[in-house]
Coordinates of C-alpha atoms and ligand atoms in Angstrom, one line a residue:
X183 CA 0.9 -48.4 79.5
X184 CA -2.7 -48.2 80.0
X185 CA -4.8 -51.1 80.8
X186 CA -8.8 -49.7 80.1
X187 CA -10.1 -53.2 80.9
X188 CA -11.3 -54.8 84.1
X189 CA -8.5 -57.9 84.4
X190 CA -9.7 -60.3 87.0
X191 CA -7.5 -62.9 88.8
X192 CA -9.5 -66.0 89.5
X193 CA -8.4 -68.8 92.0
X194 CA -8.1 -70.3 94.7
X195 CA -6.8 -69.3 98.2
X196 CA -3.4 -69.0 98.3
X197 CA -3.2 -69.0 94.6
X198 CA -0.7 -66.1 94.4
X199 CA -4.1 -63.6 93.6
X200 CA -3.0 -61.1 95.4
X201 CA 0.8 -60.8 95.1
X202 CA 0.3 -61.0 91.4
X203 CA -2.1 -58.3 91.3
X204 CA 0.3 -55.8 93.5
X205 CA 2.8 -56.2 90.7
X206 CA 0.3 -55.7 87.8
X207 CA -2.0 -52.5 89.6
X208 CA 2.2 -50.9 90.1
X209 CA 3.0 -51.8 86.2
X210 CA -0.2 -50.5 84.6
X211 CA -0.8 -47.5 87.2
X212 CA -4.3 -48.7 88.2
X213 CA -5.8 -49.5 91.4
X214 CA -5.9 -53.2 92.7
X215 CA -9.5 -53.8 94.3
X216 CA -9.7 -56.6 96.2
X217 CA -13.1 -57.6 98.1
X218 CA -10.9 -59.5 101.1
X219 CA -8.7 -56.3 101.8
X220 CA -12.0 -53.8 101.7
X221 CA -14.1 -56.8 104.2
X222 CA -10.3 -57.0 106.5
X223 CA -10.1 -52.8 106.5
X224 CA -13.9 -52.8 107.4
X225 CA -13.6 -55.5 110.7
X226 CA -10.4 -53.5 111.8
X227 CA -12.7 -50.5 111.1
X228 CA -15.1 -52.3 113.7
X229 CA -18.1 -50.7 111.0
X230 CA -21.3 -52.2 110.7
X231 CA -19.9 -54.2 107.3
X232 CA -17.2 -55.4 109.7
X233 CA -19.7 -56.8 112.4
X234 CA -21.5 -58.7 109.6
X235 CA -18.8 -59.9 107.8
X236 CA -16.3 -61.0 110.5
X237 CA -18.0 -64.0 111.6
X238 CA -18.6 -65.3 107.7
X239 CA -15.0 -65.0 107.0
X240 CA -14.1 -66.9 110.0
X241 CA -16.2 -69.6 109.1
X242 CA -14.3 -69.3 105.4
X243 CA -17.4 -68.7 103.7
X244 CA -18.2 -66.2 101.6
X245 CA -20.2 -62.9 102.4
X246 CA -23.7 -62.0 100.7
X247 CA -23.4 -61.2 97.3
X248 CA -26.1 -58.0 97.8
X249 CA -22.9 -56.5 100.4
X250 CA -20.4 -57.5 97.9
X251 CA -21.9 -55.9 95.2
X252 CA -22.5 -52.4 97.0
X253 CA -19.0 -52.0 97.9
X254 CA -17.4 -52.8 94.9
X255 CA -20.0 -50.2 93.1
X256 CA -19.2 -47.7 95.8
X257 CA -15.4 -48.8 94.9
X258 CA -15.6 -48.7 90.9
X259 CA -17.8 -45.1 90.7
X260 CA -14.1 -43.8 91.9
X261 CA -12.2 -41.3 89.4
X262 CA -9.1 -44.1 89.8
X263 CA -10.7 -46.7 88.2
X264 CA -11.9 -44.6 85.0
X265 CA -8.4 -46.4 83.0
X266 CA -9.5 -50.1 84.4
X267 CA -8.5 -51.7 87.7
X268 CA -7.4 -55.6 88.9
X269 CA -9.9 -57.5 90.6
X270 CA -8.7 -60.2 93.1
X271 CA -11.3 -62.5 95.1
X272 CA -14.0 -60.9 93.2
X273 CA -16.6 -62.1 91.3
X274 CA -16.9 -65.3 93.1
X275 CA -20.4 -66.5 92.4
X276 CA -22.1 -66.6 89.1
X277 CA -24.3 -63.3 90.3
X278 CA -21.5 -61.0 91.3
X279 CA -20.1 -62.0 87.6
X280 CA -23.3 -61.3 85.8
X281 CA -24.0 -58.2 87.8
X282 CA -20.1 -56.8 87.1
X283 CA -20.6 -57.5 83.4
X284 CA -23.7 -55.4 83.5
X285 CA -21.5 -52.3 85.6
X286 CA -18.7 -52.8 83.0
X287 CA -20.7 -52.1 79.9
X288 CA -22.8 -49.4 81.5
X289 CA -19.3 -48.0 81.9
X290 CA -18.0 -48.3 79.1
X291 CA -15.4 -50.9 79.9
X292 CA -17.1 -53.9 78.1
X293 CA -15.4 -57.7 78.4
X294 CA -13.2 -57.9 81.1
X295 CA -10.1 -60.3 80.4
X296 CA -9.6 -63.3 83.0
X297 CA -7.0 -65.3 84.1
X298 CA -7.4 -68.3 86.2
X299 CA -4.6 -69.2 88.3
X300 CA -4.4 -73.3 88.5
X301 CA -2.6 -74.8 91.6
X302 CA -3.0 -78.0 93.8
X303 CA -4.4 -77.8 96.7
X304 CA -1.1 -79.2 98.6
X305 CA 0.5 -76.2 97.5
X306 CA -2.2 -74.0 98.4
X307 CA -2.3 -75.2 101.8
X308 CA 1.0 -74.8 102.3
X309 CA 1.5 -71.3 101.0
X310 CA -1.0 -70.4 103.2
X311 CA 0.4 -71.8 106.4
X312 CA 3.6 -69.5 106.1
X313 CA 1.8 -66.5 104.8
X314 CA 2.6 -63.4 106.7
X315 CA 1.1 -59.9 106.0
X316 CA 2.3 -56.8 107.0
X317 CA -0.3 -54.7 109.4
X318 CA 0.9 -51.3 107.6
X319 CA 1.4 -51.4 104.1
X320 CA -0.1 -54.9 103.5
X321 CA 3.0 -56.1 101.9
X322 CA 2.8 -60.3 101.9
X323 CA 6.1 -62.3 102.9
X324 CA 6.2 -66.1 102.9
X325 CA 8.2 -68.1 105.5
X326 CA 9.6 -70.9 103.5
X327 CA 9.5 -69.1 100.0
X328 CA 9.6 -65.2 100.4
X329 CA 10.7 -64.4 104.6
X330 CA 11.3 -61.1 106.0
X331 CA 14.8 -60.1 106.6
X332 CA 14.0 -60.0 110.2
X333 CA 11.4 -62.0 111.9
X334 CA 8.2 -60.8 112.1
X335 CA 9.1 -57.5 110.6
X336 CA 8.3 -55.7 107.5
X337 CA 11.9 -55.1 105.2
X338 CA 9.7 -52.3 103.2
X339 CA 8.1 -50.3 106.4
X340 CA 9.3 -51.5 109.0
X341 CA 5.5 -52.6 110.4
X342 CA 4.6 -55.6 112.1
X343 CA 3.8 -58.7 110.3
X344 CA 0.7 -60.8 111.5
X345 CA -1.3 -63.9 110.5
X346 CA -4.8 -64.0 109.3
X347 CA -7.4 -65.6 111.1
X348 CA -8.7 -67.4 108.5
X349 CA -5.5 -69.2 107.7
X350 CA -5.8 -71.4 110.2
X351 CA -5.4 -74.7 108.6
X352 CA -9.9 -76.2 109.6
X353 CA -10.8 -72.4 108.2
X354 CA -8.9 -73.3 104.7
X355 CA -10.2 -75.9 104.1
X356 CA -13.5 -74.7 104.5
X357 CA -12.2 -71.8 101.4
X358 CA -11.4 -74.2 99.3
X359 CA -14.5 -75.8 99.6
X360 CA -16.5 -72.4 99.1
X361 CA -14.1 -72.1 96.3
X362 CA -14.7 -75.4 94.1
X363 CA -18.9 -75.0 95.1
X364 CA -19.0 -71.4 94.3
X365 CA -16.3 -69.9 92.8
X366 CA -15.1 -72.4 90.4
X367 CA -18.1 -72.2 88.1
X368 CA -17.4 -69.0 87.3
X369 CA -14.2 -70.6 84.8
X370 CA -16.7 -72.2 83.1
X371 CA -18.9 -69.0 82.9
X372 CA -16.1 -66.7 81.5
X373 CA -14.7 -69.5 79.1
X374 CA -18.1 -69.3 77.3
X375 CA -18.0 -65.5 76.7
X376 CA -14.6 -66.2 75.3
X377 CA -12.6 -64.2 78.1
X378 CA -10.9 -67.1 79.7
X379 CA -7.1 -67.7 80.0
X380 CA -5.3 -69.7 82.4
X381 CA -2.4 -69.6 84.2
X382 CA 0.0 -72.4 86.1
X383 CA 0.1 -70.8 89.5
X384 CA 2.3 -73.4 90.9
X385 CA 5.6 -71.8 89.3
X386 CA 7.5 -69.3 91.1
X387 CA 6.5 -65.6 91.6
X388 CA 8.7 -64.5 89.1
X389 CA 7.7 -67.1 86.3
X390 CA 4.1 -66.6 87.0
X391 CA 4.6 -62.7 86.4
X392 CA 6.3 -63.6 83.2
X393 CA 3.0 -65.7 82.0
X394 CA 0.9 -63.0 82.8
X395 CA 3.0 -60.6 80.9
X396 CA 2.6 -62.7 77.9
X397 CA -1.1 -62.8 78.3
X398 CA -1.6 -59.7 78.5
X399 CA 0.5 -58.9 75.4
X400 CA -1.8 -61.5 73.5
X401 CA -4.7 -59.5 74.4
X402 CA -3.1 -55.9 73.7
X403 CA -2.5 -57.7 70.1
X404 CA -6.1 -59.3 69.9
X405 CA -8.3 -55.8 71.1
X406 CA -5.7 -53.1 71.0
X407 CA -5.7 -51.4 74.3
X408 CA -3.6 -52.1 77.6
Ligands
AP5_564 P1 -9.6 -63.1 100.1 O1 -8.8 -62.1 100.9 O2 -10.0 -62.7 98.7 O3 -8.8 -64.4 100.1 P2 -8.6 -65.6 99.0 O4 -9.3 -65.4 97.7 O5 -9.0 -66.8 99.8 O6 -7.2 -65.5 98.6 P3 -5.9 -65.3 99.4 O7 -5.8 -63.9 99.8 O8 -5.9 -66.3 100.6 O9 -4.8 -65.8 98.4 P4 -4.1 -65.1 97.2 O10 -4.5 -65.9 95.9 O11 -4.3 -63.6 97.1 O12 -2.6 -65.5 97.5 P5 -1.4 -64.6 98.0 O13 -0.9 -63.7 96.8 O14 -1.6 -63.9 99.2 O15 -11.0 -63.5 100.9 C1 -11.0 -63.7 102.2 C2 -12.5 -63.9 102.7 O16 -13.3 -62.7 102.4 C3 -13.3 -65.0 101.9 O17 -13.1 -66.3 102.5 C4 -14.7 -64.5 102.0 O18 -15.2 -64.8 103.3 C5 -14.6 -63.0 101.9 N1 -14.7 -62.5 100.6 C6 -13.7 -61.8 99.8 N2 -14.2 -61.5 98.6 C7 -15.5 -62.0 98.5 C8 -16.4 -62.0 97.5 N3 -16.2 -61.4 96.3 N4 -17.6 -62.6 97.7 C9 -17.9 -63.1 98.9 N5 -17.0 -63.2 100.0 C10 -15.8 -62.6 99.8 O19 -0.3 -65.7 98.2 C11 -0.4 -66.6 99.3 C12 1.0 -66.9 99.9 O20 1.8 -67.6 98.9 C13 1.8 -65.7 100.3 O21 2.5 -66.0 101.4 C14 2.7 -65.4 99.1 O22 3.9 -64.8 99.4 C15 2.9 -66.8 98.5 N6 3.0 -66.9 97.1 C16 2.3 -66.2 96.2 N7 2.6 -66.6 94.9 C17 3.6 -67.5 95.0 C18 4.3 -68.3 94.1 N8 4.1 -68.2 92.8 N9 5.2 -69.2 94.6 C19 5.4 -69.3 95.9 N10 4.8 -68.6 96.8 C20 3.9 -67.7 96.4

């Protein structure tokens, strides 16, 4: 299976973004980019990126689009990417999109399919609260929904699991807001170019995998590739 498309997972923090798009970049062989992992790697990295962007995300606001857009170009003129790739977090401002439409036609990729994840922002907040990451392989537990078989430890490597920083509850709130004054637009944006599907987030992991299935069978049918 081959996906030749950029897919991008739009929503809000906590949305199930990420664990969705773990599932999807192991299914279609393709590499899952997300702009929050590349800013994380790059503060642990201590870089200059990382100095620049580590106060921003601590604030829960997001980084300049100019620095966004330079690492994801970096990111995309990879060989791994030439069969499509999975955004998640990114585009989140009406410039990142219209500047990524302009990369995927110059390479070839042209419309990228979207799905927005819809979930209330209870649920968000709590998801959020007991999310847990694993410092080696990244792999994302939950305390009430998805917890480790021990504490505080990875089942798949072992590595310690730690918090982020910007999960505290004043921080996420602040994401959100950056979300519905920024990000949200972008919906709106991708609905008019006809790209736009949505998905209910709020459903378990499992059940939202099977929606996302079925969208992306209607769009093998509709443009036949993936
Ligand atoms: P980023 O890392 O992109 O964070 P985010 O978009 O806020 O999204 P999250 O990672 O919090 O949530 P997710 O939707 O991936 O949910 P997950 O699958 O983990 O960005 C962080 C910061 O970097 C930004 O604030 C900004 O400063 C900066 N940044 C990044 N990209 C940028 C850009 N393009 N431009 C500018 N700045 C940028 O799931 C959450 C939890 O819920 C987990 O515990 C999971 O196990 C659980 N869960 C998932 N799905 C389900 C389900 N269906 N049912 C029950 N539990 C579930």
């Amino acid at each position: 299976m081959s996906l030749n498309r950029a897919l991008i997972l739009l929503g809000p923090p906590g949305a199930g973004k990420g664990t969705q798009a773990k599932r999807l970049a192991e299914r279609y062989h393709v590499p899952h980019l997300s702009t929050g992992d590349m800013l994380r790697e790059a503060v642990s990295q201590g870089s200059g990126l990382g100095k620049l962007a580590k106060p921003i995300m601590e604030r829960g606001e997001l980084v300049p689009d100019d620095i966004i857009m330079r690492m994801v170009e970096e990111r995309l003129a990879r060989k791994d990417c030439a069969e499509g790739c999975i955004f998640d977090g990114f585009p989140r401002t009406i410039p990142q999109a219209e500047q990524l439409d302009r990369i995927l036609e110059q390479r070839g990729f042209g419309n990228p399919l979207v799905v927005e994840f819809r979930v209330s922002p209870d649920t968000l907040l709590h998801r959020v609260s007991g999310r847990w990451t694993c410092s080696v392989g990244g792999e994302t537990y939950n305390i009430y929904e998805r917890p480790p078989k021990v504490p505080g430890i990875c089942d798949k490597d072992g590595g310690k699991l730690l918090q982020r920083s910007d999960d505290r509850p004043e921080v996420v709130r602040e994401r959100l807001a950056a979300y519905d004054r920024q990000t949200k637009p972008l919906a709106e944006y991708y609905r008019e170019n006809g790209v736009l599907e949505t998905v209910d987030g709020s459903t378990g992991v499992d059940e939202v995998s099977r929606a996302l299935t079925e969208i992306l069978k209607r769009a093998e049918g509709r443009d036949g590739h993936l």
